[in-house]
Amino acid sequence: MSAPQRSKVAGFKPVISPPQQTAPPASDASAEQLAAVHDRLASWVTDLTTLQELAERLAGTRTLDDALRETLRAGATLVGAQRGLVALEPVDSESPERTIGLGLGRADIGELETVPRSSSSYARILDGLPSSVPEPADGTRARDAGTAPDEDVDLAPGRGEDRGYPEITHPDIATDDTLDPRHREVAARLGYAASYATRIATSDAPRVGAAVWLYDEPAEPTARQRHLLGLYLRCASEQIARHLELARTRADLSALREGLLPSRLPRVPGVAMAVRHLTGPGGGGDWYDALPLPEGALGLSVGGVTGSGPGTVAAMGRLRASLRAYAVMEGEDPVAVLSDLELLLRLTEPARSATALFAYAEPSVRRILLAGAGHCPPLIVGEHRTEYVETTLSAPLGMLACWEAPSVELSLYEGETLLLYSDGLLHRTGEEMDRAFARLHSGAACAPAAVRADPEALIDHVLRTTLPAGADGDGAGGPHPLPGSAPAFGTSGQPGQPASAAEDVVLLAARF
C-alpha cells in the first residue's frame, strides 16, 4: 500500500520535511557541567525561597519586640544555631534599648551581661568593630557578613554589591585561651560551645544593635550561611529601624498627651478620686479633668475628640483648657458650659467633633448637676445600687448647627461612687454596645465592699472585669495612674491588636 498523500491547500505546496538527524550523545564532561549548573540554579532558588519566606514573616511583625524575636529565629535558621541574643543600643539616646533572647531566660541573659565587654562578642560589635578588620590577635575571626566569601560556594550574582556587616566568630570557646576566663565560665555554665555575632545597622543608622547566635557544639557558619544572613539582615535592620522610629514617635506623642492632662487630681474635702488613662498606640484625643470651683464645689469632666494623632491630641488640649475656663465662669450650669464649648469648637475646629460630659458637684450635700454631649452615661456604684444615670440623648459637639440638651440632677448616698468613662472602655470589650454596657454594669456590681470603699481599687476592678485579657494595657507604655496612685495592672496592649483595642480609655471615679 502506498504512503498516504498530504491534502492540497490552495496557494500552498505540500512539503514533506526530511527526518531530522539525531544529535550525538553528550560527553560525560558536558553532562557533569550541566548537572553542576542545574544544582547551582536549584541552590539559588532554594536560597531565594527561604529568604522570601523569612522576609514575609518579618514584615508581618507589629512591634519592636516581635521584630527582634523574628530576626533571632530567622538568623538561627540561616546559620544553624540553637540559641541567640539581640541587644539594641542605638546612638540616639531617645531610642529605646532592648535585650531579647532566643532560648535564653532572664537569668541566662543576666549571666551573659556579666562577660566583660572586651571579651563579649556582641558588646565588641556594639563598641564599633570596623567593617574591614585584620585577623585579630586574640584568635577570633572577624569578617564582614554579606560580602563575598573566601571559598567558592554557590551564591547568586551581584554578591559584591551587598553591604558588609562586621562579625566575630568564636568557633570553639572552651579551647580558646585568649578569651576572658569569665567568658569561658559563662559559656560552660549556659552550655554553649561556639558563638557568631554581627551588627544590626542601616545606611542612616550605622549602629542600631548587635546579635549573637550560640551553638551547643563547636561550630561556625559557612561562607554561604554568612552571606544569606547578611542579605537577610539588610531587610531586618530596616524593619527594626522603622520600629525604633515608631517607638520614638509614640513616646513623644505620649509625653505631649500627658503634659496636656492633669499632673495630679486635686484634694477636695468630702471626695476621694482616682483615674486611669489607657492610651492607644495612635494617640487618641480622650481627656479627663477634676477642677476645684468656688464655694467648695468640684467640676468633673470626661470627653474625647474624634480622630487620632498629634493634631487630635493638640485639639484635645485646646478643648480641655477652654472647658476649664467656662467651668470657672459658669460651672453651676453644665448646659451653658457645653454650649460655649460647642460654639468654640464650631468656630475654631469646624472639621472636628467631640463628645463631652461635665458634672458640677457639691460634695457637702452630695448633689450633682450634669450634662452630656453624645457621651456615655455615668455609672453610680454603691452598697445598695449600681445603676446608670438616666441622661437625655444628645448629639456630639460640632455635629449640629445649634447644640442643646437639658441637664440632669442627682443625689448620691454617703459612700457612693460616680464613675465617668470614655466610650473606648466599651469599644475595647469587642462586643456590641448593649452587651458592653451590661458587662461594665456587671463588673462594677460584683465589686466587694472593701473594693467599693477605695476608688483606686474600684477602678482596677472595673477594668479587670470589663476588658478582655490583653485589652487592659496601653499601646504607648502602659496604663497611666496619676502620681500617688496605686500602680495599674497590665501593659500588654500592642499595636497588633484589633482597632477597638487601640482606642483610648479614660475612667474617672469620685467617691463622696
Short mmCIF file of C-alpha atoms in Angstrom, two decimals:
data_model
loop_
_atom_site.label_atom_id
_atom_site.label_comp_id
_atom_site.label_asym_id
_atom_site.label_seq_id
_atom_site.Cartn_x
_atom_site.Cartn_y
_atom_site.Cartn_z
CA MET A 1 0.00 0.00 0.00
CA SER A 2 1.36 3.42 -0.94
CA ALA A 3 2.04 6.05 1.75
CA PRO A 4 -0.83 8.49 2.43
CA GLN A 5 -0.66 11.73 0.49
CA ARG A 6 -0.91 15.13 2.28
CA SER A 7 -4.02 17.11 1.32
CA LYS A 8 -3.52 20.00 -1.04
CA VAL A 9 -4.47 23.50 0.02
CA ALA A 10 -4.86 26.32 -2.46
CA GLY A 11 -1.78 28.54 -2.56
CA PHE A 12 0.42 26.11 -0.60
CA LYS A 13 2.71 23.45 -1.93
CA PRO A 14 2.88 20.43 0.28
CA VAL A 15 6.39 19.80 1.52
CA ILE A 16 7.43 16.78 3.49
CA SER A 17 10.31 17.60 5.79
CA PRO A 18 13.12 15.10 5.77
CA PRO A 19 13.71 13.25 9.02
CA GLN A 20 15.93 15.22 11.42
CA GLN A 21 19.30 13.87 12.35
CA THR A 22 19.67 12.65 15.92
CA ALA A 23 22.32 14.59 17.85
CA PRO A 24 25.16 12.55 19.13
CA PRO A 25 25.08 11.85 22.88
CA ALA A 26 26.78 14.44 25.05
CA SER A 27 30.10 13.61 26.54
CA ASP A 28 30.41 12.72 30.21
CA ALA A 29 32.17 16.04 30.91
CA SER A 30 29.31 18.03 29.37
CA ALA A 31 26.78 16.08 31.41
CA GLU A 32 28.67 16.82 34.59
CA GLN A 33 28.80 20.52 33.75
CA LEU A 34 25.06 20.61 33.07
CA ALA A 35 24.40 18.82 36.33
CA ALA A 36 26.60 21.30 38.19
CA VAL A 37 24.76 24.25 36.64
CA HIS A 38 21.44 22.63 37.47
CA ASP A 39 22.48 22.07 41.08
CA ARG A 40 23.70 25.64 41.39
CA LEU A 41 20.46 27.04 39.98
CA ALA A 42 18.46 24.82 42.32
CA SER A 43 20.56 26.07 45.22
CA TRP A 44 19.88 29.69 44.26
CA VAL A 45 16.15 29.04 44.02
CA THR A 46 16.16 27.38 47.43
CA ASP A 47 18.06 30.26 48.98
CA LEU A 48 15.79 32.88 47.43
CA THR A 49 12.69 30.99 48.54
CA THR A 50 14.00 30.75 52.09
CA LEU A 51 14.86 34.45 52.21
CA GLN A 52 11.46 35.40 50.81
CA GLU A 53 9.62 33.33 53.42
CA LEU A 54 11.68 34.78 56.26
CA ALA A 55 11.27 38.32 54.94
CA GLU A 56 7.49 37.89 54.74
CA ARG A 57 7.37 36.71 58.33
CA LEU A 58 9.48 39.68 59.37
CA ALA A 59 7.22 42.11 57.50
CA GLY A 60 4.25 40.75 59.45
CA THR A 61 5.66 41.82 62.83
CA ARG A 62 3.74 44.59 64.56
CA THR A 63 6.01 45.56 67.44
CA LEU A 64 9.71 46.11 68.01
CA ASP A 65 10.00 43.07 70.27
CA ASP A 66 8.27 40.88 67.70
CA ALA A 67 10.68 42.06 65.00
CA LEU A 68 13.68 41.31 67.22
CA ARG A 69 12.42 37.83 68.09
CA GLU A 70 11.72 37.07 64.44
CA THR A 71 15.20 38.28 63.48
CA LEU A 72 16.72 35.94 66.07
CA ARG A 73 14.65 32.97 64.86
CA ALA A 74 15.46 33.62 61.22
CA GLY A 75 19.15 34.11 61.94
CA ALA A 76 19.29 30.87 63.90
CA THR A 77 17.72 29.10 60.93
CA LEU A 78 20.18 30.58 58.46
CA VAL A 79 23.37 29.93 60.43
CA GLY A 80 22.30 26.66 62.06
CA ALA A 81 22.42 27.92 65.65
CA GLN A 82 20.22 26.87 68.53
CA ARG A 83 20.05 29.99 70.70
CA GLY A 84 20.67 33.69 70.35
CA LEU A 85 20.62 37.17 71.84
CA VAL A 86 19.94 40.58 70.34
CA ALA A 87 20.81 43.84 72.07
CA LEU A 88 19.79 47.30 70.89
CA GLU A 89 21.97 50.23 71.89
CA PRO A 90 21.14 52.97 69.36
CA VAL A 91 23.38 56.01 69.17
CA ASP A 92 20.26 58.14 69.55
CA SER A 93 19.63 58.39 73.31
CA GLU A 94 15.90 58.84 72.71
CA SER A 95 15.54 55.38 71.18
CA PRO A 96 14.58 52.52 73.49
CA GLU A 97 17.16 49.93 74.45
CA ARG A 98 16.22 46.26 74.29
CA THR A 99 17.82 42.92 75.13
CA ILE A 100 15.89 39.86 73.95
CA GLY A 101 16.96 36.24 73.93
CA LEU A 102 16.07 33.16 71.92
CA GLY A 103 16.12 30.05 74.08
CA LEU A 104 17.54 32.13 76.94
CA GLY A 105 15.79 33.10 80.15
CA ARG A 106 16.23 36.30 82.12
CA ALA A 107 18.84 34.67 84.34
CA ASP A 108 20.76 33.45 81.27
CA ILE A 109 20.77 36.94 79.75
CA GLY A 110 21.97 38.32 83.07
CA GLU A 111 24.85 35.83 83.03
CA LEU A 112 25.84 36.88 79.50
CA GLU A 113 25.84 40.52 80.52
CA THR A 114 28.47 39.78 83.19
CA VAL A 115 31.01 38.92 80.48
CA PRO A 116 33.50 41.82 80.15
CA ARG A 117 32.77 43.95 77.10
CA SER A 118 36.31 43.43 75.86
CA SER A 119 35.56 39.70 75.51
CA SER A 120 31.83 39.68 74.73
CA SER A 121 31.20 39.23 71.01
CA TYR A 122 28.07 41.35 70.69
CA ALA A 123 29.49 44.02 73.03
CA ARG A 124 32.60 44.34 70.85
CA ILE A 125 30.34 44.70 67.81
CA LEU A 126 28.38 47.45 69.59
CA ASP A 127 31.56 49.20 70.63
CA GLY A 128 32.49 49.75 67.00
CA LEU A 129 34.42 46.96 65.33
CA PRO A 130 35.26 48.38 61.86
CA SER A 131 33.71 46.86 58.76
CA SER A 132 37.04 45.64 57.36
CA VAL A 133 39.45 44.42 60.01
CA PRO A 134 42.58 42.27 60.00
CA GLU A 135 42.68 38.93 61.71
CA PRO A 136 42.55 39.76 65.47
CA ALA A 137 45.41 38.72 67.68
CA ASP A 138 43.07 37.05 70.19
CA GLY A 139 42.36 34.11 67.89
CA THR A 140 38.83 35.12 66.95
CA ARG A 141 37.83 35.52 63.33
CA ALA A 142 36.49 38.86 62.19
CA ARG A 143 34.83 39.17 58.78
CA ASP A 144 32.09 41.04 57.00
CA ALA A 145 28.80 39.18 56.68
CA GLY A 146 27.10 39.53 53.34
CA THR A 147 30.32 40.11 51.38
CA ALA A 148 31.96 37.70 49.02
CA PRO A 149 33.13 34.60 50.90
CA ASP A 150 36.65 33.27 50.97
CA GLU A 151 35.92 29.91 49.37
CA ASP A 152 33.97 29.10 46.22
CA VAL A 153 30.32 28.45 47.13
CA ASP A 154 27.02 28.68 45.30
CA LEU A 155 25.94 32.29 45.51
CA ALA A 156 23.62 34.40 43.42
CA PRO A 157 25.06 37.02 41.07
CA GLY A 158 25.62 40.51 42.39
CA ARG A 159 27.05 39.40 45.69
CA GLY A 160 29.77 42.03 45.59
CA GLU A 161 27.12 44.75 45.92
CA ASP A 162 25.98 43.56 49.37
CA ARG A 163 26.66 45.87 52.26
CA GLY A 164 29.10 44.25 54.72
CA TYR A 165 28.27 43.70 58.40
CA PRO A 166 31.18 43.31 60.83
CA GLU A 167 31.15 39.94 62.56
CA ILE A 168 33.06 38.00 65.20
CA THR A 169 33.22 34.21 65.35
CA HIS A 170 34.32 32.07 68.28
CA PRO A 171 34.28 28.54 66.80
CA ASP A 172 35.45 26.76 69.98
CA ILE A 173 35.18 28.79 73.17
CA ALA A 174 36.40 26.08 75.54
CA THR A 175 39.80 25.75 73.86
CA ASP A 176 40.32 29.46 73.18
CA ASP A 177 42.75 30.58 75.87
CA THR A 178 42.77 34.15 74.56
CA LEU A 179 39.22 34.76 75.82
CA ASP A 180 38.48 36.24 79.19
CA PRO A 181 38.08 33.46 81.83
CA ARG A 182 34.68 34.83 82.73
CA HIS A 183 33.59 34.35 79.12
CA ARG A 184 34.55 30.67 79.15
CA GLU A 185 32.95 30.22 82.56
CA VAL A 186 29.61 31.66 81.44
CA ALA A 187 29.70 29.60 78.22
CA ALA A 188 30.27 26.39 80.19
CA ARG A 189 27.51 27.25 82.66
CA LEU A 190 24.97 28.02 79.95
CA GLY A 191 26.06 25.10 77.80
CA TYR A 192 27.13 26.77 74.56
CA ALA A 193 30.40 25.97 72.83
CA ALA A 194 30.61 28.49 69.98
CA SER A 195 29.20 31.89 69.03
CA TYR A 196 28.74 34.08 65.99
CA ALA A 197 28.00 37.82 66.32
CA THR A 198 27.22 40.52 63.80
CA ARG A 199 25.90 44.07 63.73
CA ILE A 200 22.41 45.41 63.10
CA ALA A 201 22.76 48.66 61.17
CA THR A 202 21.32 50.69 58.32
CA SER A 203 22.75 53.30 55.98
CA ASP A 204 21.09 56.03 58.08
CA ALA A 205 21.91 54.45 61.45
CA PRO A 206 25.38 52.87 61.45
CA ARG A 207 24.84 51.42 64.92
CA VAL A 208 21.44 50.10 65.93
CA GLY A 209 22.43 46.98 67.83
CA ALA A 210 24.11 43.59 67.61
CA ALA A 211 23.02 39.96 67.53
CA VAL A 212 24.88 36.86 68.63
CA TRP A 213 23.89 33.25 67.92
CA LEU A 214 25.08 30.41 70.14
CA TYR A 215 25.94 26.83 69.19
CA ASP A 216 25.68 23.85 71.51
CA GLU A 217 28.74 22.26 69.87
CA PRO A 218 31.95 23.76 68.43
CA ALA A 219 30.96 25.16 65.05
CA GLU A 220 30.93 28.22 62.84
CA PRO A 221 28.71 29.30 59.95
CA THR A 222 29.85 28.57 56.44
CA ALA A 223 30.54 31.33 53.95
CA ARG A 224 27.23 30.63 52.27
CA GLN A 225 25.34 30.84 55.57
CA ARG A 226 27.06 34.13 56.43
CA HIS A 227 26.18 35.50 53.01
CA LEU A 228 22.49 34.59 53.38
CA LEU A 229 22.38 36.07 56.87
CA GLY A 230 23.93 39.29 55.56
CA LEU A 231 21.23 39.54 52.89
CA TYR A 232 18.53 38.91 55.45
CA LEU A 233 19.94 41.47 57.90
CA ARG A 234 19.68 44.17 55.22
CA CYS A 235 15.92 43.74 55.40
CA ALA A 236 15.73 43.07 59.14
CA SER A 237 17.80 46.13 60.05
CA GLU A 238 15.49 48.42 58.09
CA GLN A 239 12.42 46.87 59.74
CA ILE A 240 13.93 47.24 63.21
CA ALA A 241 14.92 50.84 62.45
CA ARG A 242 11.33 51.61 61.42
CA HIS A 243 10.03 50.13 64.68
CA LEU A 244 12.54 52.23 66.61
CA GLU A 245 11.40 55.38 64.84
CA LEU A 246 7.79 54.47 65.56
CA ALA A 247 8.62 53.90 69.23
CA ARG A 248 10.27 57.32 69.43
CA THR A 249 7.25 58.97 67.84
CA ARG A 250 4.86 57.25 70.21
CA ALA A 251 6.98 58.24 73.21
CA ASP A 252 6.95 61.88 72.09
CA LEU A 253 3.21 61.78 71.49
CA SER A 254 2.62 60.17 74.87
CA ALA A 255 4.70 62.85 76.59
CA LEU A 256 2.74 65.57 74.78
CA ARG A 257 -0.58 63.98 75.70
CA GLU A 258 0.33 63.53 79.35
CA GLY A 259 1.55 67.11 79.50
CA LEU A 260 -1.89 68.30 78.37
CA LEU A 261 -3.69 66.32 81.11
CA PRO A 262 -3.71 66.97 84.88
CA SER A 263 -0.47 66.04 86.60
CA ARG A 264 -2.46 65.02 89.68
CA LEU A 265 -6.01 65.11 90.94
CA PRO A 266 -6.96 67.92 93.37
CA ARG A 267 -7.75 67.36 97.03
CA VAL A 268 -11.32 68.36 97.75
CA PRO A 269 -12.92 67.81 101.18
CA GLY A 270 -15.58 65.11 101.11
CA VAL A 271 -14.40 63.48 97.87
CA ALA A 272 -11.86 60.75 97.12
CA MET A 273 -10.87 60.43 93.46
CA ALA A 274 -8.85 58.15 91.20
CA VAL A 275 -8.28 57.94 87.45
CA ARG A 276 -6.85 55.61 84.84
CA HIS A 277 -5.90 56.63 81.33
CA LEU A 278 -5.07 53.85 78.84
CA THR A 279 -3.71 55.34 75.65
CA GLY A 280 -3.95 53.79 72.21
CA PRO A 281 -0.86 53.47 70.00
CA GLY A 282 -2.12 56.08 67.56
CA GLY A 283 -2.55 58.81 70.14
CA GLY A 284 -6.23 59.46 70.79
CA GLY A 285 -7.99 62.61 71.92
CA ASP A 286 -9.69 61.48 75.17
CA TRP A 287 -9.36 63.73 78.20
CA TYR A 288 -10.44 63.98 81.81
CA ASP A 289 -10.37 66.75 84.38
CA ALA A 290 -11.19 67.48 88.02
CA LEU A 291 -11.35 71.17 88.83
CA PRO A 292 -11.94 72.82 92.23
CA LEU A 293 -14.58 75.52 91.87
CA PRO A 294 -15.72 78.38 94.14
CA GLU A 295 -17.72 77.67 97.31
CA GLY A 296 -16.24 74.19 97.72
CA ALA A 297 -17.72 72.83 94.50
CA LEU A 298 -16.00 70.41 92.15
CA GLY A 299 -16.12 70.17 88.37
CA LEU A 300 -15.66 66.76 86.75
CA SER A 301 -15.32 66.27 83.01
CA VAL A 302 -14.57 63.49 80.56
CA GLY A 303 -14.54 63.83 76.78
CA GLY A 304 -12.90 62.91 73.55
CA VAL A 305 -12.07 64.46 70.19
CA THR A 306 -12.66 62.28 67.15
CA GLY A 307 -9.59 61.07 65.31
CA SER A 308 -6.06 60.19 66.36
CA GLY A 309 -2.55 61.53 66.00
CA PRO A 310 -0.76 64.71 67.07
CA GLY A 311 -3.42 67.02 65.62
CA THR A 312 -6.14 65.31 67.62
CA VAL A 313 -4.05 65.46 70.79
CA ALA A 314 -3.48 69.18 70.27
CA ALA A 315 -7.21 69.77 69.70
CA MET A 316 -7.93 67.82 72.88
CA GLY A 317 -5.63 70.10 74.84
CA ARG A 318 -7.32 73.23 73.50
CA LEU A 319 -10.82 71.95 74.29
CA ARG A 320 -9.89 70.83 77.79
CA ALA A 321 -8.31 74.21 78.56
CA SER A 322 -11.38 76.02 77.22
CA LEU A 323 -13.74 73.85 79.23
CA ARG A 324 -11.82 74.69 82.41
CA ALA A 325 -12.27 78.41 81.71
CA TYR A 326 -16.00 78.04 81.04
CA ALA A 327 -16.39 75.88 84.18
CA VAL A 328 -14.83 78.56 86.38
CA MET A 329 -17.13 81.24 84.95
CA GLU A 330 -20.42 79.31 84.81
CA GLY A 331 -19.76 75.83 86.19
CA GLU A 332 -23.05 75.71 88.13
CA ASP A 333 -24.81 75.48 84.75
CA PRO A 334 -23.32 72.46 82.88
CA VAL A 335 -25.53 73.09 79.83
CA ALA A 336 -24.09 76.60 79.44
CA VAL A 337 -20.56 75.22 79.79
CA LEU A 338 -21.08 72.68 77.00
CA SER A 339 -22.94 75.20 74.82
CA ASP A 340 -19.98 77.59 74.97
CA LEU A 341 -17.60 74.73 74.23
CA GLU A 342 -19.70 73.68 71.23
CA LEU A 343 -19.66 77.22 69.83
CA LEU A 344 -15.90 77.42 70.25
CA LEU A 345 -15.43 74.06 68.51
CA ARG A 346 -17.67 75.06 65.62
CA LEU A 347 -15.81 78.36 65.08
CA THR A 348 -12.21 77.19 65.59
CA GLU A 349 -12.32 73.47 64.69
CA PRO A 350 -15.11 73.21 62.09
CA ALA A 351 -13.85 69.88 60.74
CA ARG A 352 -13.87 68.17 64.13
CA SER A 353 -16.44 66.82 66.52
CA ALA A 354 -16.17 65.82 70.15
CA THR A 355 -18.11 64.17 72.94
CA ALA A 356 -18.08 65.62 76.44
CA LEU A 357 -19.68 65.24 79.83
CA PHE A 358 -19.45 67.87 82.55
CA ALA A 359 -20.66 67.44 86.13
CA TYR A 360 -20.98 70.19 88.74
CA ALA A 361 -20.72 68.56 92.18
CA GLU A 362 -21.38 69.92 95.66
CA PRO A 363 -19.61 67.43 97.94
CA SER A 364 -21.07 68.82 101.17
CA VAL A 365 -24.60 67.76 100.18
CA ARG A 366 -23.63 65.09 97.62
CA ARG A 367 -25.62 66.88 94.91
CA ILE A 368 -24.54 66.64 91.27
CA LEU A 369 -25.80 68.51 88.21
CA LEU A 370 -24.50 67.17 84.88
CA ALA A 371 -24.97 67.45 81.14
CA GLY A 372 -23.59 65.39 78.28
CA ALA A 373 -22.99 65.83 74.57
CA GLY A 374 -23.03 62.44 72.84
CA HIS A 375 -21.21 60.89 75.80
CA CYS A 376 -21.79 57.67 77.70
CA PRO A 377 -23.94 57.97 80.86
CA PRO A 378 -22.09 57.86 84.19
CA LEU A 379 -22.43 54.86 86.49
CA ILE A 380 -23.34 55.08 90.17
CA VAL A 381 -21.75 52.36 92.33
CA GLY A 382 -22.76 51.89 95.95
CA GLU A 383 -23.73 49.40 98.60
CA HIS A 384 -27.43 49.38 97.69
CA ARG A 385 -27.38 50.21 93.98
CA THR A 386 -25.34 50.03 90.81
CA GLU A 387 -27.12 51.92 88.04
CA TYR A 388 -26.56 54.21 85.10
CA VAL A 389 -27.60 57.85 85.32
CA GLU A 390 -30.57 58.49 83.05
CA THR A 391 -29.16 61.22 80.84
CA THR A 392 -31.00 62.57 77.81
CA LEU A 393 -29.90 61.59 74.31
CA SER A 394 -27.83 64.37 72.72
CA ALA A 395 -25.57 64.86 69.72
CA PRO A 396 -21.79 65.27 69.98
CA LEU A 397 -20.38 68.78 69.89
CA GLY A 398 -19.86 70.13 66.38
CA MET A 399 -22.44 67.85 64.76
CA LEU A 400 -25.43 70.23 64.76
CA ALA A 401 -25.81 73.91 63.91
CA CYS A 402 -27.14 74.56 67.41
CA TRP A 403 -26.45 72.15 70.27
CA GLU A 404 -28.81 71.94 73.22
CA ALA A 405 -29.63 69.32 75.85
CA PRO A 406 -31.16 69.51 79.33
CA SER A 407 -29.14 68.88 82.47
CA VAL A 408 -29.76 66.07 84.96
CA GLU A 409 -29.70 66.44 88.74
CA LEU A 410 -28.96 63.55 91.08
CA SER A 411 -28.13 62.94 94.70
CA LEU A 412 -25.72 60.33 95.96
CA TYR A 413 -25.85 58.44 99.22
CA GLU A 414 -22.90 58.51 101.54
CA GLY A 415 -20.12 56.22 100.28
CA GLU A 416 -21.39 56.02 96.71
CA THR A 417 -19.04 56.49 93.76
CA LEU A 418 -19.72 58.22 90.45
CA LEU A 419 -17.85 56.61 87.53
CA LEU A 420 -17.19 58.74 84.44
CA TYR A 421 -15.64 56.93 81.47
CA SER A 422 -14.95 57.24 77.77
CA ASP A 423 -16.55 55.10 75.06
CA GLY A 424 -13.18 53.44 74.47
CA LEU A 425 -13.86 51.37 77.60
CA LEU A 426 -16.92 49.90 75.89
CA HIS A 427 -15.27 49.51 72.48
CA ARG A 428 -12.30 47.62 73.92
CA THR A 429 -14.61 44.87 75.14
CA GLY A 430 -15.06 43.87 71.48
CA GLU A 431 -18.80 43.40 71.95
CA GLU A 432 -21.96 45.19 70.85
CA MET A 433 -22.75 48.35 72.80
CA ASP A 434 -25.67 46.92 74.77
CA ARG A 435 -23.61 43.91 75.82
CA ALA A 436 -20.65 46.18 76.63
CA PHE A 437 -22.85 48.31 78.89
CA ALA A 438 -24.11 45.16 80.61
CA ARG A 439 -20.55 43.93 81.07
CA LEU A 440 -19.47 47.20 82.65
CA HIS A 441 -22.51 47.19 84.96
CA SER A 442 -21.88 43.58 85.98
CA GLY A 443 -18.20 44.24 86.71
CA ALA A 444 -18.99 47.21 88.94
CA ALA A 445 -21.90 45.47 90.69
CA CYS A 446 -19.80 42.47 91.75
CA ALA A 447 -17.14 44.61 93.44
CA PRO A 448 -16.65 43.61 97.11
CA ALA A 449 -17.39 46.17 99.82
CA ALA A 450 -13.70 46.78 100.52
CA VAL A 451 -13.11 47.49 96.82
CA ARG A 452 -16.08 49.88 96.59
CA ALA A 453 -14.66 51.87 99.52
CA ASP A 454 -11.42 52.59 97.64
CA PRO A 455 -11.68 54.44 94.28
CA GLU A 456 -8.24 53.15 93.22
CA ALA A 457 -9.20 49.54 93.85
CA LEU A 458 -12.63 50.04 92.28
CA ILE A 459 -11.16 51.37 89.02
CA ASP A 460 -8.72 48.48 88.74
CA HIS A 461 -11.52 46.03 89.49
CA VAL A 462 -13.80 47.52 86.84
CA LEU A 463 -11.07 47.48 84.20
CA ARG A 464 -10.08 43.93 85.08
CA THR A 465 -13.63 42.59 84.92
CA THR A 466 -14.81 44.63 81.95
CA LEU A 467 -11.95 44.35 79.48
CA PRO A 468 -10.86 41.04 77.98
CA ALA A 469 -7.40 39.71 78.68
CA GLY A 470 -4.79 41.63 76.72
CA ALA A 471 -7.01 44.70 76.15
CA ASP A 472 -6.31 46.31 79.53
CA GLY A 473 -2.91 47.65 78.54
CA ASP A 474 -1.54 50.76 76.96
CA GLY A 475 -0.16 50.75 73.47
CA ALA A 476 2.27 53.51 74.40
CA GLY A 477 3.72 52.09 77.55
CA GLY A 478 1.03 51.02 79.99
CA PRO A 479 -1.90 52.39 81.96
CA HIS A 480 -1.28 55.85 83.37
CA PRO A 481 -2.28 56.28 87.00
CA LEU A 482 -1.58 59.76 88.31
CA PRO A 483 1.32 60.41 90.71
CA GLY A 484 0.48 58.95 94.09
CA SER A 485 -1.97 56.44 92.64
CA ALA A 486 -1.63 52.73 93.09
CA PRO A 487 0.14 51.11 90.14
CA ALA A 488 -2.27 49.92 87.49
CA PHE A 489 -2.17 46.44 86.03
CA GLY A 490 -1.39 45.12 82.60
CA THR A 491 0.81 46.59 79.91
CA SER A 492 0.01 44.20 77.14
CA GLY A 493 -1.86 46.38 74.71
CA GLN A 494 0.01 46.46 71.45
CA PRO A 495 -0.44 47.88 68.02
CA GLY A 496 -1.10 44.41 66.69
CA GLN A 497 -4.44 44.29 68.49
CA PRO A 498 -7.76 45.00 66.77
CA ALA A 499 -8.71 48.60 66.16
CA SER A 500 -11.17 48.54 69.09
CA ALA A 501 -8.29 47.62 71.42
CA ALA A 502 -6.28 50.62 70.20
CA GLU A 503 -8.75 53.25 71.46
CA ASP A 504 -8.06 55.47 74.43
CA VAL A 505 -9.76 54.58 77.70
CA VAL A 506 -10.50 57.05 80.49
CA LEU A 507 -12.07 56.00 83.79
CA LEU A 508 -12.55 58.67 86.48
CA ALA A 509 -14.01 57.71 89.88
CA ALA A 510 -15.25 60.18 92.52
CA ARG A 511 -16.42 58.69 95.85
CA PHE A 512 -18.49 61.04 98.01
#
